[in-house]
Amino acid sequence: MLARQALQRVRGLHRTARQATWILQRVWVPDPTPEGAVQRDPRELPNTQRLEVVEQEPTTPTGNIELILMEDVEGVGHQFDVVMVETDYARTELLPTRKAVYASPFDLKYYGDMKEKMKDELASRVRIPYEYLVVGRQLQKMVVPIKISMDNKWELNSTVIKASLRQIGVDILDDAIYVPSDPPITGPNFELEAHLIRFYIVVCKQFVVPMIGIIEHVSSDASKKIITLETSKFPSTSELEKYGLRPEECYYHKKAEIEKDFDVFGLMKLRK
């Protein structure tokens, strides 16, 4: 659910552009390049550069255009993929930077053959799904208030983290949450008030997202309320070090094999 919402927001940034559209045709059409021959440089034949206007529609939507990607483009596709993108995005971002070329019949065959020759190299590349990246970036911006009782005994577990995440609008399955257990965190323990802890969320048993939580004791008795500072920004490296933590990046495991008994903390510790 979180992934779908994130992608909807990202896609909402790209609106269909409307601008003047000119339909042109060549004054002189050259003969097609023979099969197996190298295409000539168009600049060698100046007449091929002469165009005449067939139609002009000042308010025609630009629509989409088919391109071949020359490199991996986040949120669009991988090298040599044939994709449909908004014309405005293609003209301003992909074509001028040579991240893509037009999907002409010649280039479709040329880069299709190249893709086949490079298939082993392309298959060996680690490519993180775009949906995972979007979710990971959103989650890593958060400092999760972990609300635990000051009146009753408790042990920090995935159920507590799940409830805390729900209170800030994030719905995660229990078996995707990994909390510290060696030693377990228990309470009530007011020495832990406002203490930062590390926990992990694993997306689709493969993508590990490091997250930060802050302990907050609560009670149904209003007179017992503890006044703590609001945490509205992500802690700095020095603030993390006070609690034995360090900045961590998301990790993409090669296989979707991170089950509930997987030692996620041990895995991420080895990545220091």
XYZ file of N, CA and C in Angstrom:
816
model
N 0.834 -1.199 0.000
C 0.000 0.000 0.000
C 0.869 1.250 0.000
N 1.915 1.231 0.847
C 2.819 2.384 0.916
C 3.503 2.627 -0.416
N 3.901 1.535 -1.090
C 4.580 1.685 -2.378
C 3.665 2.309 -3.414
N 2.409 1.862 -3.457
C 1.458 2.424 -4.433
C 1.231 3.904 -4.199
N 1.048 4.290 -2.910
C 0.831 5.703 -2.605
C 2.022 6.551 -2.996
N 3.222 6.030 -2.740
C 4.437 6.777 -3.075
C 4.551 6.993 -4.571
N 4.266 5.938 -5.340
C 4.386 6.060 -6.795
C 3.336 6.997 -7.362
N 2.125 6.982 -6.769
C 1.080 7.890 -7.243
C 1.508 9.336 -7.068
N 2.169 9.624 -5.936
C 2.620 11.002 -5.703
C 3.727 11.389 -6.673
N 4.641 10.455 -6.935
C 5.729 10.742 -7.871
C 5.182 10.962 -9.271
N 4.279 10.069 -9.694
C 3.733 10.195 -11.044
C 2.888 11.449 -11.197
N 2.313 11.906 -10.078
C 1.498 13.104 -10.151
C 2.294 14.349 -10.470
N 3.612 14.274 -10.328
C 4.457 15.420 -10.638
C 4.596 15.638 -12.132
N 4.363 14.572 -12.920
C 4.525 14.663 -14.368
C 3.160 14.893 -15.010
N 2.897 16.087 -15.432
C 1.621 16.405 -16.065
C 1.797 16.431 -17.572
N 0.727 16.094 -18.246
C 0.782 16.108 -19.703
C 0.954 17.537 -20.202
N 2.041 17.789 -20.918
C 2.318 19.141 -21.414
C 1.483 19.445 -22.649
N 1.120 20.705 -22.777
C 0.416 21.152 -23.970
C 1.228 22.300 -24.553
N 1.575 22.195 -25.826
C 2.366 23.232 -26.448
C 2.128 23.158 -27.955
N 2.689 24.107 -28.657
C 2.519 24.122 -30.110
C 3.179 22.886 -30.718
N 2.457 22.205 -31.588
C 2.973 21.023 -32.276
C 3.037 21.300 -33.776
N 4.215 21.124 -34.350
C 4.405 21.319 -35.788
C 4.612 19.955 -36.436
N 3.858 19.685 -37.465
C 4.016 18.446 -38.222
C 4.751 18.785 -39.515
N 5.934 18.194 -39.678
C 6.800 18.502 -40.815
C 7.008 17.263 -41.670
N 7.444 17.494 -42.896
C 7.843 16.387 -43.755
C 9.082 16.807 -44.550
N 9.859 15.810 -44.952
C 11.066 16.100 -45.718
C 10.717 16.566 -47.131
N 11.451 17.550 -47.592
C 11.295 17.986 -48.982
C 11.857 16.917 -49.910
N 12.948 16.325 -49.504
C 13.578 15.259 -50.304
C 13.851 14.076 -49.396
N 13.287 12.916 -49.707
C 13.430 11.716 -48.881
C 14.545 10.844 -49.443
N 15.609 10.583 -48.677
C 16.715 9.759 -49.182
C 16.315 8.287 -49.262
N 17.064 7.541 -50.017
C 16.844 6.105 -50.093
C 17.204 5.459 -48.753
N 16.481 4.407 -48.364
C 16.800 3.743 -47.095
C 18.183 3.093 -47.135
N 18.811 3.010 -45.990
C 20.123 2.364 -45.885
C 19.977 0.871 -46.168
N 20.779 0.334 -47.095
C 20.685 -1.102 -47.407
C 20.970 -1.960 -46.184
N 20.375 -3.137 -46.158
C 20.571 -4.078 -45.064
C 22.052 -4.378 -44.889
N 22.547 -4.223 -43.659
C 23.942 -4.529 -43.360
C 24.897 -3.378 -43.576
N 24.437 -2.313 -44.204
C 25.312 -1.170 -44.461
C 25.244 -0.188 -43.285
N 26.280 0.637 -43.136
C 26.323 1.642 -42.082
C 25.554 2.880 -42.537
N 24.697 3.376 -41.678
C 23.904 4.553 -42.031
C 24.809 5.765 -42.236
N 24.588 6.507 -43.314
C 25.397 7.686 -43.610
C 25.054 8.831 -42.680
N 26.035 9.672 -42.451
C 25.819 10.869 -41.655
C 24.878 11.794 -42.429
N 23.706 12.165 -41.852
C 22.756 13.034 -42.557
C 23.363 14.348 -43.037
N 24.431 14.809 -42.378
C 25.036 16.082 -42.762
C 25.748 15.993 -44.106
N 25.983 14.768 -44.595
C 26.605 14.606 -45.904
C 25.618 14.914 -47.027
N 24.331 14.907 -46.706
C 23.289 15.177 -47.707
C 22.445 16.355 -47.225
N 22.860 17.567 -47.515
C 22.159 18.758 -47.012
C 20.668 18.781 -47.351
N 20.286 18.199 -48.486
C 18.878 18.238 -48.876
C 17.981 17.503 -47.875
N 18.544 16.524 -47.155
C 17.736 15.777 -46.186
C 17.367 16.632 -44.984
N 18.046 17.777 -44.846
C 17.769 18.653 -43.716
C 16.672 19.672 -44.026
N 16.194 19.669 -45.243
C 15.144 20.620 -45.646
C 13.774 20.039 -45.329
N 12.977 20.796 -44.557
C 11.652 20.343 -44.136
C 10.608 21.386 -44.498
N 9.384 20.946 -44.708
C 8.279 21.874 -44.953
C 7.141 21.577 -43.990
N 6.391 22.623 -43.622
C 5.314 22.497 -42.649
C 4.096 21.867 -43.312
N 3.573 20.820 -42.677
C 2.356 20.175 -43.148
C 1.155 20.656 -42.341
N 1.367 20.780 -41.003
C 0.249 21.138 -40.130
C 0.801 21.768 -38.856
N 0.045 22.711 -38.285
C 0.403 23.315 -37.007
C -0.820 23.325 -36.112
N -0.698 22.729 -34.913
C -1.795 22.703 -33.949
C -1.295 23.335 -32.649
N -1.605 24.601 -32.408
C -1.052 25.298 -31.245
C -1.401 24.688 -29.894
N -2.518 23.943 -29.782
C -2.928 23.423 -28.472
C -2.994 21.902 -28.446
N -2.318 21.248 -29.364
C -2.329 19.779 -29.390
C -1.484 19.221 -28.241
N -2.025 18.286 -27.413
C -1.207 17.672 -26.365
C 0.013 16.989 -26.980
N 1.154 17.121 -26.320
C 2.367 16.536 -26.868
C 2.350 15.011 -26.822
N 1.619 14.430 -25.836
C 1.501 12.976 -25.777
C 2.802 12.302 -25.397
N 2.933 11.024 -25.781
C 4.109 10.227 -25.436
C 4.941 9.921 -26.673
N 6.172 9.497 -26.411
C 7.077 9.160 -27.504
C 7.867 7.916 -27.106
N 8.212 7.111 -28.090
C 8.937 5.873 -27.836
C 10.443 6.113 -27.955
N 11.184 5.702 -26.922
C 12.627 5.901 -26.882
C 13.337 4.599 -26.512
N 14.640 4.566 -26.794
C 15.503 3.479 -26.337
C 16.461 4.077 -25.306
N 16.499 3.519 -24.121
C 17.360 4.045 -23.067
C 18.808 3.629 -23.294
N 19.728 4.584 -23.170
C 21.149 4.311 -23.312
C 21.812 3.989 -21.973
N 21.083 4.174 -20.885
C 21.578 3.852 -19.551
C 20.376 3.638 -18.644
N 20.621 3.123 -17.446
C 19.536 2.969 -16.486
C 19.041 4.353 -16.063
N 17.729 4.563 -16.139
C 17.133 5.835 -15.724
C 16.101 5.523 -14.651
N 16.351 6.029 -13.455
C 15.494 5.714 -12.316
C 14.043 6.094 -12.589
N 13.151 5.152 -12.362
C 11.732 5.391 -12.550
C 11.257 5.258 -13.981
N 12.194 5.031 -14.923
C 11.830 4.913 -16.340
C 12.134 3.513 -16.859
N 13.369 3.044 -16.698
C 13.729 1.723 -17.184
C 15.224 1.503 -17.157
N 15.638 0.386 -17.758
C 17.050 0.001 -17.751
C 17.666 0.179 -19.135
N 18.976 0.118 -19.188
C 19.706 0.307 -20.440
C 19.165 -0.623 -21.529
N 18.925 -0.049 -22.709
C 18.426 -0.702 -23.919
C 16.940 -1.060 -23.850
N 16.246 -0.698 -22.755
C 14.797 -0.886 -22.718
C 14.141 0.070 -23.708
N 13.062 -0.380 -24.340
C 12.245 0.483 -25.194
C 11.071 0.955 -24.346
N 10.954 2.268 -24.163
C 9.969 2.821 -23.231
C 9.143 3.915 -23.903
N 7.968 4.146 -23.352
C 7.116 5.262 -23.754
C 7.158 6.302 -22.642
N 7.551 7.531 -22.981
C 7.614 8.607 -21.991
C 6.944 9.848 -22.563
N 6.624 10.802 -21.681
C 6.038 12.056 -22.133
C 7.027 12.795 -23.031
N 6.523 13.335 -24.101
C 7.373 14.003 -25.076
C 8.155 15.147 -24.448
N 7.512 15.914 -23.592
C 8.189 17.045 -22.962
C 9.357 16.567 -22.108
N 9.160 15.484 -21.365
C 10.227 14.926 -20.529
C 11.357 14.399 -21.406
N 11.010 13.763 -22.513
C 12.034 13.238 -23.424
C 12.882 14.369 -23.993
N 12.233 15.463 -24.404
C 12.948 16.555 -25.067
C 13.805 17.379 -24.117
N 13.403 17.431 -22.837
C 14.138 18.276 -21.894
C 15.137 17.496 -21.047
N 14.894 16.202 -20.819
C 15.726 15.444 -19.893
C 16.500 14.296 -20.537
N 15.858 13.517 -21.381
C 16.481 12.279 -21.850
C 17.289 12.444 -23.134
N 16.713 13.078 -24.138
C 17.403 13.192 -25.422
C 18.603 14.140 -25.377
N 18.500 15.335 -24.778
C 19.667 16.238 -24.772
C 20.858 15.668 -24.008
N 20.605 14.830 -23.002
C 21.682 14.272 -22.180
C 22.172 12.934 -22.712
N 21.610 12.490 -23.821
C 21.970 11.210 -24.439
C 21.674 10.027 -23.521
N 20.730 10.207 -22.614
C 20.277 9.075 -21.812
C 19.337 8.183 -22.612
N 18.880 8.690 -23.759
C 17.978 7.916 -24.610
C 18.108 8.412 -26.042
N 17.672 7.575 -26.975
C 17.611 7.943 -28.392
C 16.232 7.564 -28.918
N 15.863 8.149 -30.047
C 14.587 7.812 -30.651
C 14.561 6.336 -31.054
N 13.399 5.729 -30.922
C 13.252 4.314 -31.269
C 12.958 4.172 -32.762
N 13.919 4.558 -33.576
C 13.779 4.414 -35.033
C 13.972 2.943 -35.402
N 13.485 2.518 -36.555
C 13.689 1.118 -36.958
C 15.161 0.715 -36.942
N 16.043 1.619 -37.410
C 17.468 1.306 -37.437
C 18.006 1.103 -36.027
N 17.690 2.052 -35.108
C 18.217 1.955 -33.755
C 17.586 0.809 -32.978
N 16.335 0.485 -33.259
C 15.707 -0.658 -32.595
C 16.481 -1.939 -32.887
N 16.876 -2.112 -34.140
C 17.645 -3.299 -34.500
C 19.073 -3.218 -33.962
N 19.693 -2.048 -34.108
C 21.087 -1.882 -33.701
C 21.253 -2.122 -32.201
N 20.431 -1.445 -31.405
C 20.571 -1.589 -29.959
C 19.946 -2.887 -29.451
N 18.998 -3.438 -30.219
C 18.473 -4.759 -29.877
C 19.552 -5.821 -29.989
N 20.352 -5.740 -31.067
C 21.474 -6.671 -31.229
C 22.516 -6.466 -30.129
N 22.773 -5.193 -29.778
C 23.751 -4.901 -28.729
C 23.266 -5.452 -27.385
N 21.966 -5.317 -27.121
C 21.408 -5.836 -25.876
C 21.569 -7.344 -25.788
N 21.387 -8.024 -26.915
C 21.547 -9.479 -26.948
C 23.003 -9.866 -26.691
N 23.948 -9.128 -27.269
C 25.367 -9.424 -27.070
C 25.798 -9.192 -25.619
N 25.151 -8.215 -24.959
C 25.535 -7.845 -23.592
C 24.620 -8.468 -22.541
N 23.812 -9.452 -22.917
C 22.783 -9.961 -22.015
C 23.360 -10.515 -20.708
N 24.534 -11.162 -20.760
C 25.131 -11.701 -19.541
C 25.571 -10.579 -18.607
N 26.201 -9.542 -19.178
C 26.626 -8.399 -18.359
C 25.427 -7.679 -17.765
N 24.392 -7.468 -18.575
C 23.200 -6.762 -18.100
C 22.505 -7.552 -16.992
N 22.469 -8.886 -17.142
C 21.804 -9.722 -16.146
C 22.549 -9.726 -14.815
N 23.863 -9.481 -14.847
C 24.665 -9.516 -13.626
C 24.575 -8.225 -12.816
N 24.022 -7.173 -13.384
C 23.937 -5.895 -12.672
C 22.887 -5.954 -11.563
N 23.213 -5.322 -10.440
C 22.267 -5.225 -9.337
C 21.345 -4.040 -9.602
N 20.073 -4.326 -9.789
C 19.111 -3.263 -10.115
C 17.988 -3.284 -9.091
N 17.939 -2.254 -8.278
C 16.926 -2.168 -7.232
C 15.629 -1.652 -7.844
N 14.501 -2.347 -7.658
C 13.226 -1.854 -8.195
C 12.927 -0.434 -7.723
N 12.417 0.365 -8.615
C 12.165 1.775 -8.311
C 11.190 1.937 -7.145
N 10.192 1.050 -7.066
C 9.229 1.128 -5.969
C 9.919 0.985 -4.619
N 10.938 0.114 -4.549
C 11.671 -0.059 -3.301
C 12.408 1.230 -2.936
N 13.042 1.859 -3.920
C 13.792 3.084 -3.662
C 12.887 4.185 -3.126
N 11.699 4.334 -3.725
C 10.767 5.382 -3.299
C 10.326 5.141 -1.860
N 9.951 3.895 -1.550
C 9.512 3.569 -0.192
C 10.649 3.780 0.804
N 11.849 3.307 0.455
C 12.991 3.447 1.347
C 13.297 4.901 1.674
N 13.250 5.765 0.672
C 13.547 7.183 0.898
C 12.514 7.835 1.812
N 11.253 7.455 1.643
C 10.210 8.024 2.504
C 10.372 7.570 3.946
N 10.627 6.275 4.128
C 10.741 5.741 5.479
C 11.963 6.298 6.202
N 13.066 6.470 5.483
C 14.300 6.917 6.131
C 14.266 8.377 6.572
N 13.290 9.117 6.129
C 13.146 10.499 6.574
C 12.497 10.591 7.960
N 11.927 9.473 8.429
C 11.113 9.491 9.635
C 11.919 9.177 10.896
N 11.538 9.814 11.988
C 11.938 9.393 13.324
C 10.642 8.974 14.009
N 10.508 7.675 14.289
C 9.227 7.117 14.731
C 9.095 7.220 16.251
N 8.082 7.938 16.779
C 7.835 7.942 18.221
C 7.321 6.560 18.648
N 8.083 5.887 19.512
C 7.691 4.553 19.981
C 7.057 4.720 21.357
N 5.745 4.647 21.393
C 4.992 4.911 22.618
C 4.841 3.612 23.405
N 5.406 3.607 24.649
C 5.324 2.437 25.504
C 4.847 2.874 26.894
N 4.342 1.909 27.642
C 3.673 2.222 28.904
C 4.662 2.541 30.009
N 4.277 3.542 30.826
C 5.056 3.823 32.039
C 4.424 3.145 33.253
N 3.306 2.452 33.047
C 2.588 1.822 34.154
C 2.704 0.298 34.155
N 2.857 -0.304 32.975
C 2.860 -1.757 32.858
C 4.170 -2.245 32.261
N 4.511 -3.500 32.577
C 5.729 -4.085 32.022
C 5.576 -4.295 30.517
N 6.660 -4.145 29.798
C 6.629 -4.324 28.341
C 7.998 -4.763 27.844
N 8.002 -5.339 26.659
C 9.236 -5.651 25.943
C 9.074 -5.166 24.514
N 10.067 -4.437 24.035
C 9.981 -3.885 22.688
C 10.006 -5.017 21.662
N 8.964 -5.089 20.827
C 8.883 -6.118 19.797
C 8.241 -5.535 18.548
N 8.058 -6.386 17.549
C 7.536 -5.903 16.272
C 6.111 -5.382 16.386
N 5.331 -5.927 17.327
C 3.948 -5.460 17.503
C 3.921 -4.026 18.002
N 4.830 -3.694 18.927
C 4.915 -2.319 19.438
C 5.326 -1.368 18.314
N 6.321 -1.776 17.533
C 6.779 -0.930 16.422
C 5.667 -0.759 15.393
N 4.951 -1.842 15.104
C 3.861 -1.777 14.123
C 2.808 -0.767 14.560
N 2.433 -0.802 15.859
C 1.428 0.138 16.367
C 1.931 1.570 16.294
N 3.210 1.775 16.595
C 3.791 3.123 16.543
C 3.820 3.655 15.110
N 4.144 2.772 14.157
C 4.151 3.174 12.750
C 2.741 3.538 12.279
N 1.754 2.767 12.717
C 0.379 3.059 12.302
C -0.069 4.435 12.771
N 0.416 4.844 13.932
C 0.023 6.147 14.460
C 0.553 7.302 13.620
N 1.575 7.050 12.806
C 2.087 8.109 11.924
C 1.735 7.812 10.453
N 0.789 6.871 10.260
C 0.251 6.643 8.920
C 0.986 5.634 8.072
N 1.811 4.768 8.696
C 2.555 3.756 7.942
C 2.077 2.376 8.382
N 1.610 1.569 7.444
C 1.074 0.238 7.743
C 2.068 -0.820 7.265
N 2.668 -1.557 8.203
C 3.678 -2.560 7.897
C 3.280 -3.881 8.548
N 3.540 -5.005 7.863
C 3.275 -6.314 8.436
C 4.285 -6.631 9.544
N 3.833 -7.392 10.547
C 4.710 -7.756 11.666
C 5.984 -8.437 11.200
N 5.852 -9.373 10.236
C 7.025 -10.160 9.844
C 8.004 -9.382 8.972
N 7.724 -8.111 8.729
C 8.655 -7.263 7.980
C 9.429 -6.329 8.902
N 9.188 -6.421 10.227
C 9.801 -5.524 11.202
C 10.805 -6.305 12.049
N 12.013 -5.765 12.174
C 13.073 -6.415 12.947
C 13.560 -5.450 14.017
N 13.469 -5.891 15.289
C 13.817 -5.028 16.427
C 14.991 -5.633 17.192
N 15.709 -4.815 17.978
C 16.841 -5.343 18.748
C 16.371 -6.392 19.757
N 17.114 -7.491 19.889
C 16.739 -8.550 20.832
C 17.917 -9.054 21.660
N 19.107 -8.517 21.431
C 20.290 -8.992 22.144
C 21.095 -7.807 22.683
N 20.780 -7.326 23.913
C 19.711 -7.826 24.784
C 18.366 -7.192 24.415
N 17.253 -7.787 24.853
C 15.951 -7.169 24.572
C 15.792 -5.867 25.343
N 14.991 -4.969 24.795
C 14.706 -3.694 25.451
C 13.402 -3.848 26.214
N 13.442 -3.637 27.534
C 12.265 -3.833 28.375
C 12.043 -2.614 29.258
N 10.855 -2.571 29.876
C 10.542 -1.463 30.763
C 9.280 -1.726 31.539
N 8.785 -0.703 32.241
C 9.171 0.701 32.165
C 10.612 0.940 32.614
N 11.262 1.843 31.901
C 12.641 2.228 32.222
C 12.803 3.676 31.791
N 12.713 4.577 32.766
C 12.708 5.998 32.427
C 14.080 6.511 32.001
N 15.106 5.678 32.197
C 16.413 6.045 31.665
C 16.436 5.962 30.140
N 15.452 5.240 29.582
C 15.355 5.110 28.124
C 14.509 6.211 27.488
N 13.918 7.073 28.303
C 13.076 8.132 27.760
C 13.866 9.000 26.774
N 13.306 9.201 25.590
C 13.920 9.983 24.502
C 15.175 9.306 23.950
N 15.327 8.021 24.240
C 16.475 7.252 23.748
C 16.213 6.847 22.299
N 17.221 7.009 21.439
C 17.095 6.613 20.039
C 17.453 5.140 19.885
N 16.676 4.406 19.087
C 16.974 3.007 18.814
C 16.937 2.768 17.303
N 17.613 1.719 16.890
C 17.612 1.310 15.490
C 16.698 0.095 15.314
N 15.877 0.111 14.295
C 15.143 -1.082 13.880
C 15.105 -1.100 12.360
N 14.685 -2.228 11.797
C 14.707 -2.384 10.346
C 13.343 -2.823 9.827
N 13.035 -2.363 8.624
C 11.875 -2.853 7.878
C 12.400 -3.501 6.607
N 11.918 -4.697 6.298
C 12.361 -5.418 5.108
C 11.210 -5.482 4.112
N 11.416 -4.904 2.950
C 10.398 -4.850 1.902
C 10.520 -6.087 1.021
N 9.443 -6.855 0.933
C 9.373 -8.040 0.060
C 10.545 -9.007 0.301
N 10.938 -9.144 1.571
C 11.970 -10.096 1.978
C 13.318 -9.864 1.294
N 13.553 -8.633 0.828
C 14.756 -8.401 0.033
C 15.411 -7.047 0.265
N 14.635 -6.007 0.530
C 15.159 -4.646 0.616
C 15.098 -4.178 2.062
N 16.272 -4.009 2.679
C 16.352 -3.659 4.098
C 16.417 -2.141 4.256
N 15.472 -1.589 5.019
C 15.410 -0.145 5.254
C 15.735 0.139 6.719
N 16.885 0.777 7.013
C 17.207 1.144 8.399
C 16.332 2.312 8.859
N 15.791 2.197 10.073
C 14.942 3.258 10.592
C 15.345 3.606 12.020
N 14.933 4.801 12.456
C 15.225 5.291 13.792
C 13.912 5.497 14.544
N 13.882 5.004 15.799
C 12.745 5.253 16.670
C 13.194 5.986 17.915
N 12.270 6.677 18.573
C 12.580 7.387 19.817
C 11.588 6.932 20.879
N 12.116 6.460 22.024
C 11.290 5.926 23.103
C 10.493 7.048 23.775
N 9.204 6.796 23.978
C 8.344 7.794 24.635
C 7.391 7.065 25.579
N 7.587 7.232 26.888
C 6.698 6.634 27.879
C 5.382 7.418 27.934
N 4.281 6.682 27.981
C 2.960 7.317 28.037
C 2.133 6.634 29.121
N 1.106 7.339 29.578
C 0.226 6.805 30.603
C -1.176 7.340 30.394
N -2.162 6.555 30.832
C -3.544 7.017 30.762
C -3.816 8.081 31.828
N -2.926 8.156 32.801
C -3.031 9.157 33.861
C -2.327 10.430 33.398
N -3.086 11.472 33.110
C -2.524 12.711 32.571
C -1.509 13.349 33.509
N -1.622 13.093 34.810
C -0.708 13.703 35.772
C 0.694 13.110 35.684
N 0.814 11.954 35.014
C 2.119 11.298 34.898
C 2.830 11.632 33.582
N 2.268 12.526 32.832
C 2.830 12.826 31.517
C 4.257 13.343 31.630
N 5.144 12.784 30.796
C 6.529 13.249 30.731
C 6.652 14.255 29.595
N 7.222 15.405 29.885
C 7.393 16.425 28.851
C 8.710 16.164 28.133
N 8.620 15.832 26.861
C 9.818 15.587 26.056
C 9.822 16.511 24.853
N 11.000 16.768 24.337
C 11.124 17.621 23.169
C 10.599 16.903 21.942
N 9.906 17.618 21.087
C 9.414 17.045 19.842
C 10.586 16.797 18.891
N 10.596 15.639 18.272
C 11.642 15.317 17.297
C 11.061 15.492 15.904
N 11.372 16.614 15.281
C 10.804 16.911 13.965
C 11.827 16.763 12.855
N 13.099 16.573 13.226
C 14.119 16.420 12.194
C 14.957 15.185 12.485
N 15.568 14.664 11.440
C 16.368 13.459 11.596
C 17.641 13.792 12.369
N 18.029 12.931 13.324
C 19.212 13.231 14.141
C 20.496 13.254 13.328
N 21.432 14.074 13.774
C 22.732 14.184 13.117
C 23.583 12.967 13.472
N 24.732 12.837 12.804
C 25.643 11.724 13.090
C 26.095 11.738 14.542
N 26.412 12.924 15.058
C 26.864 13.027 16.453
C 25.743 12.645 17.418
N 24.513 12.996 17.104
C 23.382 12.628 17.963
C 23.157 11.120 17.951
N 23.330 10.494 16.784
C 23.206 9.040 16.703
C 24.291 8.350 17.522
N 25.507 8.892 17.473
C 26.633 8.276 18.178
C 26.424 8.247 19.686
N 25.647 9.184 20.225
C 25.365 9.193 21.662
C 24.673 7.905 22.103
N 23.965 7.271 21.166
C 23.209 6.054 21.487
C 23.811 4.824 20.820
N 25.067 4.940 20.409
C 25.747 3.804 19.808
C 25.265 3.467 18.409
N 24.691 4.442 17.720
C 24.162 4.224 16.374
C 25.033 4.943 15.348
N 24.813 4.632 14.101
C 25.548 5.264 13.000
C 24.600 5.430 11.826
N 24.891 6.354 10.916
C 24.060 6.462 9.709
C 24.168 5.165 8.900
N 23.064 4.716 8.349
C 23.053 3.499 7.544
C 22.241 3.730 6.276
N 22.666 3.065 5.210
C 21.954 3.124 3.943
C 21.113 1.868 3.753
N 20.115 1.947 2.895
C 19.301 0.777 2.570
C 20.172 -0.283 1.896
N 19.769 -1.520 2.044
C 20.540 -2.636 1.479
C 19.617 -3.530 0.666
N 20.055 -3.861 -0.551
C 19.279 -4.729 -1.439
C 19.930 -6.102 -1.479
N 19.246 -7.095 -0.931
C 19.754 -8.465 -0.914
C 19.516 -9.102 -2.281
N 20.463 -9.907 -2.731
C 20.356 -10.481 -4.080
C 19.151 -11.391 -4.242
N 18.778 -12.098 -3.185
C 17.640 -13.013 -3.251
C 16.600 -12.631 -2.206
N 15.329 -12.879 -2.533
C 14.242 -12.583 -1.594
C 14.142 -13.716 -0.581
N 15.101 -13.740 0.361
C 15.193 -14.855 1.304
C 15.263 -14.391 2.759
N 14.973 -13.115 3.009
C 15.038 -12.600 4.374
C 13.735 -12.947 5.086
N 13.736 -14.081 5.770
C 12.571 -14.536 6.517
C 12.625 -13.983 7.945
N 11.602 -14.323 8.751
C 11.481 -13.760 10.093
C 12.661 -14.102 10.978
N 13.265 -15.295 10.809
C 14.383 -15.694 11.665
C 15.740 -15.262 11.103
N 15.746 -14.479 10.046
C 16.983 -14.001 9.426
C 17.658 -12.996 10.360
N 18.974 -13.081 10.480
C 19.728 -12.165 11.344
C 20.003 -10.858 10.599
N 19.001 -10.004 10.550
C 19.125 -8.737 9.841
C 20.139 -7.825 10.531
N 20.137 -7.804 11.868
C 21.083 -6.951 12.596
C 22.514 -7.389 12.327
N 22.757 -8.713 12.284
C 24.084 -9.213 11.989
C 24.511 -8.867 10.571
N 23.560 -8.986 9.635
C 23.849 -8.653 8.244
C 24.244 -7.197 8.094
N 23.472 -6.287 8.699
C 23.752 -4.872 8.549
C 25.015 -4.462 9.308
N 25.345 -5.170 10.389
C 26.572 -4.880 11.123
C 27.789 -5.195 10.279
N 27.716 -6.247 9.462
C 28.834 -6.631 8.598
C 29.085 -5.606 7.494
N 28.106 -4.735 7.233
C 28.225 -3.763 6.152
C 28.881 -2.470 6.615
N 29.376 -2.413 7.853
C 30.034 -1.188 8.337
C 31.283 -0.891 7.528
